[in-house]
Coordinates of C-alpha atoms and ligand atoms in Angstrom, one line a residue:
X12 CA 110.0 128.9 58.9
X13 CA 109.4 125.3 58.2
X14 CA 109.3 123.2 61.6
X15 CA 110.8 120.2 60.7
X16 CA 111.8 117.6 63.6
X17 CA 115.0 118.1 64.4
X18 CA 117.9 116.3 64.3
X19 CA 119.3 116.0 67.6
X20 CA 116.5 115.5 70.3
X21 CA 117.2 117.0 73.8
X22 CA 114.8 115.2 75.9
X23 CA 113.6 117.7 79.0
X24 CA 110.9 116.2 80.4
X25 CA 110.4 115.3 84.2
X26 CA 110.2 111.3 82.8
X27 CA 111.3 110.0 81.1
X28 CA 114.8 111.3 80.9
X29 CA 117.9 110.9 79.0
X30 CA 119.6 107.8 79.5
X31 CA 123.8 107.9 80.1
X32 CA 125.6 105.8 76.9
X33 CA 126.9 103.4 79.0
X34 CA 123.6 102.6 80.6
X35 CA 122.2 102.6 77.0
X36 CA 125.4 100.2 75.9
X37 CA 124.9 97.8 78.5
X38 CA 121.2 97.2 77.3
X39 CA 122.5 96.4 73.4
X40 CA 124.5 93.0 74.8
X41 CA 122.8 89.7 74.5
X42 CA 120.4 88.7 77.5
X43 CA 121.8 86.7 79.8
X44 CA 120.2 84.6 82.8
X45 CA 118.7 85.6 85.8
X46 CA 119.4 82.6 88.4
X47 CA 123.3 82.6 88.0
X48 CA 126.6 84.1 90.3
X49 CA 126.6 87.0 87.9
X50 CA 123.3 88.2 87.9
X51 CA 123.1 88.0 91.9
X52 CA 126.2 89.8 92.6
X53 CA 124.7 93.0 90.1
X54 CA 121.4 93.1 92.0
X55 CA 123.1 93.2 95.4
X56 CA 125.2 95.9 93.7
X57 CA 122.0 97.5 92.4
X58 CA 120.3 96.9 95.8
X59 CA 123.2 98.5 97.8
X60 CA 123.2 101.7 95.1
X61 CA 119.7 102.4 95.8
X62 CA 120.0 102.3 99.5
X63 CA 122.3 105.3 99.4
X64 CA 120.8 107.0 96.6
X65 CA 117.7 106.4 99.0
X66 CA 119.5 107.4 101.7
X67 CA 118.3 104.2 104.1
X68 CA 119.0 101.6 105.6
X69 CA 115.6 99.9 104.7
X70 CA 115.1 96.9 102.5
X71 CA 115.2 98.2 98.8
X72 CA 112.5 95.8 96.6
X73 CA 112.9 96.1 92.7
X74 CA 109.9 95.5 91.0
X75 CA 109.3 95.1 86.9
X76 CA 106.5 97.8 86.2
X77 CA 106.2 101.5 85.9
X78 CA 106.2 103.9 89.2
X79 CA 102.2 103.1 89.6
X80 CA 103.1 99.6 90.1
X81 CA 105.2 100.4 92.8
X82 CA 102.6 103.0 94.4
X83 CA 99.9 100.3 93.7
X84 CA 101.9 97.4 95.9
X85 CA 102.8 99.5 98.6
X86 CA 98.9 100.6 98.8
X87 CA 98.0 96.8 98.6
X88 CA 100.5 95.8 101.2
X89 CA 100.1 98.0 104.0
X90 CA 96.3 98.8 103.8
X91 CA 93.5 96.3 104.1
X92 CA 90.2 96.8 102.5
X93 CA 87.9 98.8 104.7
X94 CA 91.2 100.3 106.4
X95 CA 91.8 104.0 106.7
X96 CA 94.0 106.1 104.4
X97 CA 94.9 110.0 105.0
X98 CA 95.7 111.4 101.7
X99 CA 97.6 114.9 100.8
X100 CA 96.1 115.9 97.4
X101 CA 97.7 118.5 95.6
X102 CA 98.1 117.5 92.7
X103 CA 97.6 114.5 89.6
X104 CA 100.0 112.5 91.0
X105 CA 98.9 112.3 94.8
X106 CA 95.3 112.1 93.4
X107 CA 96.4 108.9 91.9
X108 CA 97.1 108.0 95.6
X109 CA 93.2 108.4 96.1
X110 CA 92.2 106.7 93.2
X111 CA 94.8 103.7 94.3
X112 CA 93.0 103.6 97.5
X113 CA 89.5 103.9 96.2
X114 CA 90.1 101.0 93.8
X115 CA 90.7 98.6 96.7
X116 CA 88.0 100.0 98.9
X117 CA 90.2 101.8 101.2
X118 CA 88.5 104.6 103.1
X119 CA 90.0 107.5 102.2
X120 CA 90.6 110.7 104.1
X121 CA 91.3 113.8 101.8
X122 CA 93.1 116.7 102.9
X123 CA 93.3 118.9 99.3
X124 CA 95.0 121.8 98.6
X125 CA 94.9 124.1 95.4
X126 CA 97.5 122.4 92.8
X127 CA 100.8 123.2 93.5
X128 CA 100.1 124.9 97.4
X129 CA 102.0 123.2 100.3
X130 CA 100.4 121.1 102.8
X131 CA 99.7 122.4 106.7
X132 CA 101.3 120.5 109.0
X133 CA 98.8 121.3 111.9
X134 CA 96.5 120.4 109.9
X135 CA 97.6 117.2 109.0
X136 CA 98.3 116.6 112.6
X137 CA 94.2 117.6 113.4
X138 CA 93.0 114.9 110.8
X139 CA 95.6 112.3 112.7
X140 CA 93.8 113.2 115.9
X141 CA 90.4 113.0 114.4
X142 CA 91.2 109.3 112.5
X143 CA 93.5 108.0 115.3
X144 CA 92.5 104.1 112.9
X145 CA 94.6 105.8 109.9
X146 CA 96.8 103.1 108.5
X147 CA 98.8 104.7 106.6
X148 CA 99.6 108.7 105.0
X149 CA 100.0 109.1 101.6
X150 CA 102.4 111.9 100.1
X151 CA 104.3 113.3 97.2
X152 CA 107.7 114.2 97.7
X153 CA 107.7 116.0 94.1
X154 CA 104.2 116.9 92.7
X155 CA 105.8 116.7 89.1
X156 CA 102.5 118.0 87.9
X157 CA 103.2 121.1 89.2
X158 CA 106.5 121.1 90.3
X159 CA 106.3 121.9 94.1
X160 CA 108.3 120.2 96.3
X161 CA 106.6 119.1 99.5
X162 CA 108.7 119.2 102.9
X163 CA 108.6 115.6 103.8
X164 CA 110.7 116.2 106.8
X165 CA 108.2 118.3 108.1
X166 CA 105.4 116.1 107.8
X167 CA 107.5 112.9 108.8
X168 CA 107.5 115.1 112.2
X169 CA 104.1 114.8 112.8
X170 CA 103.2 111.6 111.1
X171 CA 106.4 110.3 113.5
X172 CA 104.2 111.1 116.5
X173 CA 101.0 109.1 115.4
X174 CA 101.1 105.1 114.4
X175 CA 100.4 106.1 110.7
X176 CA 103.1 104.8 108.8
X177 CA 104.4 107.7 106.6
X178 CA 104.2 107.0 102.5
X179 CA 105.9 108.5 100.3
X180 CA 105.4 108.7 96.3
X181 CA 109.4 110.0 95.8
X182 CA 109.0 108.6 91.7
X183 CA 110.5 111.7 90.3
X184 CA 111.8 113.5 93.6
X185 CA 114.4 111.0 94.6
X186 CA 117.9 111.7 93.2
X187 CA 116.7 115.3 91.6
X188 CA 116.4 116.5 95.6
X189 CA 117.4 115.8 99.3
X190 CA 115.3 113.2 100.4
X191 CA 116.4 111.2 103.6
X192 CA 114.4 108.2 104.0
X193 CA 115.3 107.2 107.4
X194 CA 115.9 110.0 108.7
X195 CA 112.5 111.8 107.9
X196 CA 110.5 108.7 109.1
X197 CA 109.3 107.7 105.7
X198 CA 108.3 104.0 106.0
X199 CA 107.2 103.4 102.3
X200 CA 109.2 105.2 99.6
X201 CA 108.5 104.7 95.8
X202 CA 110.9 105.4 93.1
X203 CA 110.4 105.1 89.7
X204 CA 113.8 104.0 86.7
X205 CA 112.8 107.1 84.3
X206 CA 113.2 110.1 86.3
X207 CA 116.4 111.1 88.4
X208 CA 117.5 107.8 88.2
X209 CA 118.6 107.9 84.3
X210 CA 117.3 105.0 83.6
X211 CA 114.8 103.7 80.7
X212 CA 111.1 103.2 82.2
X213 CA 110.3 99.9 83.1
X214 CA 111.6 99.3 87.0
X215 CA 110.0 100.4 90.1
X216 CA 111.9 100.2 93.5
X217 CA 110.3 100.0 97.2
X218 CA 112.6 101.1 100.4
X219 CA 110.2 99.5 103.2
X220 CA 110.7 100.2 106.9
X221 CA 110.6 98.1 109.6
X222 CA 107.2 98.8 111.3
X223 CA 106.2 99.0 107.5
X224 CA 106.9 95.1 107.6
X225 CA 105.1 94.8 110.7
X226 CA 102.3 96.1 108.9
X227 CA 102.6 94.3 105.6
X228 CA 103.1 90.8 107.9
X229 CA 100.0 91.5 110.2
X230 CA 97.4 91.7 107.0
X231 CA 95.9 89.1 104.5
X232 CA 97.8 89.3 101.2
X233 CA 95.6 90.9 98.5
X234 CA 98.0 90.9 95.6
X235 CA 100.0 88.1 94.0
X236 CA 102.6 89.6 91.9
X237 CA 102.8 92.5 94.0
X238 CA 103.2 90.7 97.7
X239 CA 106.2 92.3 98.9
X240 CA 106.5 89.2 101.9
X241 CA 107.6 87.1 98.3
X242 CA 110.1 90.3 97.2
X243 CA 111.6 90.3 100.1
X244 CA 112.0 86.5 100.4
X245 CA 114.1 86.5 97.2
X246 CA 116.4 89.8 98.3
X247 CA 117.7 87.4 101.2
X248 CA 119.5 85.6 98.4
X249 CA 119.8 88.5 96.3
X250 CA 117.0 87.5 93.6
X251 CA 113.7 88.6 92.5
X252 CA 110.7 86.3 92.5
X253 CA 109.5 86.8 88.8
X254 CA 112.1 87.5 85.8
X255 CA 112.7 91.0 86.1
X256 CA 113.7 92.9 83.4
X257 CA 117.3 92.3 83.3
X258 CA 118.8 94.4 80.5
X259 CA 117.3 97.4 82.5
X260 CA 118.7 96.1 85.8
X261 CA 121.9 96.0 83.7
X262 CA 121.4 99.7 82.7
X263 CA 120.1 100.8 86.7
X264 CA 124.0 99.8 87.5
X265 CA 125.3 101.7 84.9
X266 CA 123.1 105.1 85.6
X267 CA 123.8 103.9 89.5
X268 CA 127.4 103.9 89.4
X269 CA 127.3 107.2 87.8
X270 CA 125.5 109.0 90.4
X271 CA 127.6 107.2 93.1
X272 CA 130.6 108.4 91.2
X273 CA 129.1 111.6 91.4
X274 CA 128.0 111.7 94.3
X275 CA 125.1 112.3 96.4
X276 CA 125.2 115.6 98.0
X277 CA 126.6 116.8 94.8
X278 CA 123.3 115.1 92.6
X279 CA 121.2 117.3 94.9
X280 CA 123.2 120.4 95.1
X281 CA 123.0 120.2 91.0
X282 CA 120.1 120.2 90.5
X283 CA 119.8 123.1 93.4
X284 CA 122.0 125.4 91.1
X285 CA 120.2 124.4 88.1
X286 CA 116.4 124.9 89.1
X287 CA 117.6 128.7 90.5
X288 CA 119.1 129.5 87.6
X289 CA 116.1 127.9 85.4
X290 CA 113.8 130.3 88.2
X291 CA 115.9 132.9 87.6
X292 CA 115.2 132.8 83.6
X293 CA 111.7 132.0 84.1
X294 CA 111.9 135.3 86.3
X295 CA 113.6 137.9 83.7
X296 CA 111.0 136.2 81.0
X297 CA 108.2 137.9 83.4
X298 CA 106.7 134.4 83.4
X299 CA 104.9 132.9 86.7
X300 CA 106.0 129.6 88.2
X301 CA 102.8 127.0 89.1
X302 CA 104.8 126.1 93.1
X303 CA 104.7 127.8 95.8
X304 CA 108.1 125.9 97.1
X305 CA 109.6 125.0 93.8
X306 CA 111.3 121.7 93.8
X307 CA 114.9 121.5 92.5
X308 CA 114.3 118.8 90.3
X309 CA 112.2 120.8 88.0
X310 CA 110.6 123.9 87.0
X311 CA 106.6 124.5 86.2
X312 CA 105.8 127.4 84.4
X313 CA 102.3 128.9 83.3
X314 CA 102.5 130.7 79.8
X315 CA 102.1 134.2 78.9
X316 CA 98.7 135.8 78.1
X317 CA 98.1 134.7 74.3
X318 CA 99.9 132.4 73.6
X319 CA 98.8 129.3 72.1
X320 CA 100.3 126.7 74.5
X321 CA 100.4 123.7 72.3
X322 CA 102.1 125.8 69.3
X323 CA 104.8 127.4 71.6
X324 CA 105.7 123.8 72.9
X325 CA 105.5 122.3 68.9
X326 CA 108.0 125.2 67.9
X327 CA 110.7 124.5 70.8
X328 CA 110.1 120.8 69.8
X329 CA 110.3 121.2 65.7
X330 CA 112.7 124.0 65.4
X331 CA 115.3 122.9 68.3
X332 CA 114.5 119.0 69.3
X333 CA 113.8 120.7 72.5
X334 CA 111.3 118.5 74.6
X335 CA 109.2 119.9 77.2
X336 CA 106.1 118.2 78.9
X337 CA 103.0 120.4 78.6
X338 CA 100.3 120.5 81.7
X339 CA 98.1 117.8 83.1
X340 CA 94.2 117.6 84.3
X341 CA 93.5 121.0 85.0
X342 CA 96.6 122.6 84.2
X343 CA 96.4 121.0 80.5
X344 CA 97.0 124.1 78.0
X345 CA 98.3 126.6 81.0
X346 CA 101.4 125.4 81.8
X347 CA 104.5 124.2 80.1
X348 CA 107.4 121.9 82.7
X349 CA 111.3 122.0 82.4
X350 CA 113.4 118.9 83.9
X351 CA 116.6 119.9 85.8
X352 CA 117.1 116.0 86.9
X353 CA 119.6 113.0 85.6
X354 CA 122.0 114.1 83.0
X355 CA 120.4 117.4 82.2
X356 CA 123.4 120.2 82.8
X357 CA 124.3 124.1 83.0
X358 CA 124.3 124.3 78.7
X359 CA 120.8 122.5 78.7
X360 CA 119.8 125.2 81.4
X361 CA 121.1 127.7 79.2
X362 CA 119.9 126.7 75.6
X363 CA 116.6 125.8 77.0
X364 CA 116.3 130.0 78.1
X365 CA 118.0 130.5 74.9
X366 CA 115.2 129.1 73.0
X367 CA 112.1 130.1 75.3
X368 CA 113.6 133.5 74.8
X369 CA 113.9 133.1 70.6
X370 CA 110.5 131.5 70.3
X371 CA 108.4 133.9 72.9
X372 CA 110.0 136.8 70.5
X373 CA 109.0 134.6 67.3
X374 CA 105.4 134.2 68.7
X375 CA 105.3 138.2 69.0
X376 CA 105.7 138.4 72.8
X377 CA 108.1 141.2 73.7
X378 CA 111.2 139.7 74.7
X379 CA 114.6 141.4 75.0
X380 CA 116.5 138.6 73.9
X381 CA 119.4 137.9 76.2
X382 CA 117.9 139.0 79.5
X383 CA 117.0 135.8 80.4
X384 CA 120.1 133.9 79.3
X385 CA 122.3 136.8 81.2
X386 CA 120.1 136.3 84.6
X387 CA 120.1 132.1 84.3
X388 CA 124.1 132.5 83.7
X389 CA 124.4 134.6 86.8
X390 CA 123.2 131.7 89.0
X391 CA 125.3 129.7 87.2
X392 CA 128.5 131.9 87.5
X393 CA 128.0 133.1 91.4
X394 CA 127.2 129.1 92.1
X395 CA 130.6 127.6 90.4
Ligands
PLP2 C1 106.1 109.8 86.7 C2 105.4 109.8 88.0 C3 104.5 108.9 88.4 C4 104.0 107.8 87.5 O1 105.0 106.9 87.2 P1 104.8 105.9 86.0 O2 106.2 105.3 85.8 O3 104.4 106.7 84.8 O4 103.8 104.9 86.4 C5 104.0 108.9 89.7 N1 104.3 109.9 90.5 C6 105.1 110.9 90.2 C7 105.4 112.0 91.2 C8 105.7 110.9 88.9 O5 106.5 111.9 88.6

């Protein structure tokens, strides 16, 4: 069989993702200005969207960059150099929270775990004890290079009880699972456009507490575009202080009011019912998921014995459009990721099964084809 690239593309990546038509339709109009009525009144509408999809009460900040911008200004903002960072590495994208950190000559305490293993919370609380000066703790609330989802709440318990202030990289977590700002103590969350948030990449979005402020307000400024104290100037009149990028601010309310529409709790119990049912296909496949607490917003998966990673991922791309992210650092080659987040649905679970199944059997694994399909519907049936 030829493997030409198919027609219709089905994007299943955990970012970016598929973007609604109407979000996609509201960037094709002509660009309008920034400093007018009309612009003002969307980003308080955009603002006040994010704070419930957030689920806070905290001062949302919109920033024009990718997630890493965001993870870079609240690491700027809240640490000085020389200050004292605890770090829960588990994964690429909390190891970019080191990095971050070393880059502005934080000190940074590491507490690693194997890729995709959960975090102690005793033991975080030790390191708290033994580094009573740490500024700040810096987590993921979805490793998406591994696909675990971290308990937050639990570690906002014991962070709660030290003066750290509690960060939290939510890029692709936030609107693909439960994630309750205020209520878990998180002073700092990051959230990135391309992920749950349906959006195309390009915005970056900052929920910042209280005591966070206090924080941000007691240290020299060490950034310029990214000083929050200016961001949160301009929100008091509902306005950014550069030109953000205002046909994707135009598209946020779009993909916003869509979720809203939706629903919250719903969003989150979605994507629930669609990562067991994904599990439950990986499961019948015999495959082995990379999490030890999967998250609901997507599924990682290692591949069988023999199989040639990058070709099985080429053939579900070429023969069916179909779009899956391959591994990172050391998981590059091993494992393959599915995205249950944004607009993906119960027939994307299904035809994605569908065509792990028909391409495992291609590549001369033995397969029974349908017993995946049959155990993913299940989930999907006994759920509805
Ligand atoms: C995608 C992602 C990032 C990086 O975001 P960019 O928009 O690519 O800068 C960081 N952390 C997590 C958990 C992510 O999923």
């Amino acid at each position: 069989m030829t493997l030409e690239p198919a027609a219709k593309p089905r994007l299943l990546t955990p970012g970016p993702t598929e973007v609604p038509e109407a979000s996609l339709l509201a960037m094709a109009r002509q660009v309008t200005h920034h400093r007018t009525p009309e612009f003002r009144s969307l980003l308080a509408e955009v603002t006040a969207g994010l704070k419930q999809v957030f689920a806070t009460n905290n001062d949302v900040l919109i920033l024009t960059s990718s997630g890493t911008g965001a993870m870079e200004a609240a690491v700027v903002n809240l640490v000085p150099r020389g200050g004292k960072a605890l770090v829960l590495e588990s994964g690429k994208f909390a190891e970019r929270w080191r990095k971050i950190c070393e880059a502005f000559g934080i000190q940074v305490v590491r507490y690693e775990v194997p890729w995709g293993e959960a975090f102690e919370t005793a033991r975080i609380a030790a390191l708290l004890a033994e580094h009573p000066d740490t500024v700040a703790v810096f987590g993921t609330l979805l490793e998406t290079s591994t696909g675990m989802g971290h308990d937050i709440e639990a570690i906002g318990r014991v962070v709660g009880q030290t003066p750290a202030l509690l960060v939290v990289d939510g890029i692709s977590g936030v609107g693909a699972m439960e994630c309750r700002t205020d209520a878990w103590g998180i002073d700092a969350l990051v959230v990135g456009s391309q992920k749950a948030l349906m959006t195309p990449p390009g915005l970056a979005f900052l929920a910042v507490s209280p005591a966070a402020w206090r924080q941000i307000e007691s240290i020299p400024p060490q950034a310029f575009y990214f000083n929050l104290l200016a961001y949160r100037r301009a929100l008091q009149n509902s306005d950014t202080p550069y030109t953000p990028a205002i046909p994707l601010v135009k598209a946020l309310a779009e993909s916003l009011r869509t979720i809203r529409a939706t629903g919250l709790e719903t969003t989150w119990a979605r994507s629930k019912t669609l990562a067991r049912a994904t599990r439950a296909g990986i499961e019948a496949l015999g495959l082995r998921l990379v999490a030890a607490r999967p998250a609901d917003g997507m599924t990682a998966v290692y591949f069988p014995e023999g199989i040639d990673g990058k070709a099985f991922l080429d053939r579900l791309l070429g023969r069916f459009g179909l779009k899956l992210a391959g591994g990172q650092g050391p998981l590059t080659g091993r494992i393959f990721r599915i995205a249950h987040m944004g607009l993906v649905d119960e027939l994307d679970v299904l035809s994605t099964i569908a065509a792990l199944e028909l391409v495992l059997v291609e590549m001369g694994q033995n397969v029974k084809l349908g017993t995946a399909v049959t155990a993913a519907s299940q989930v999907l049936a006994e759920a509805h």
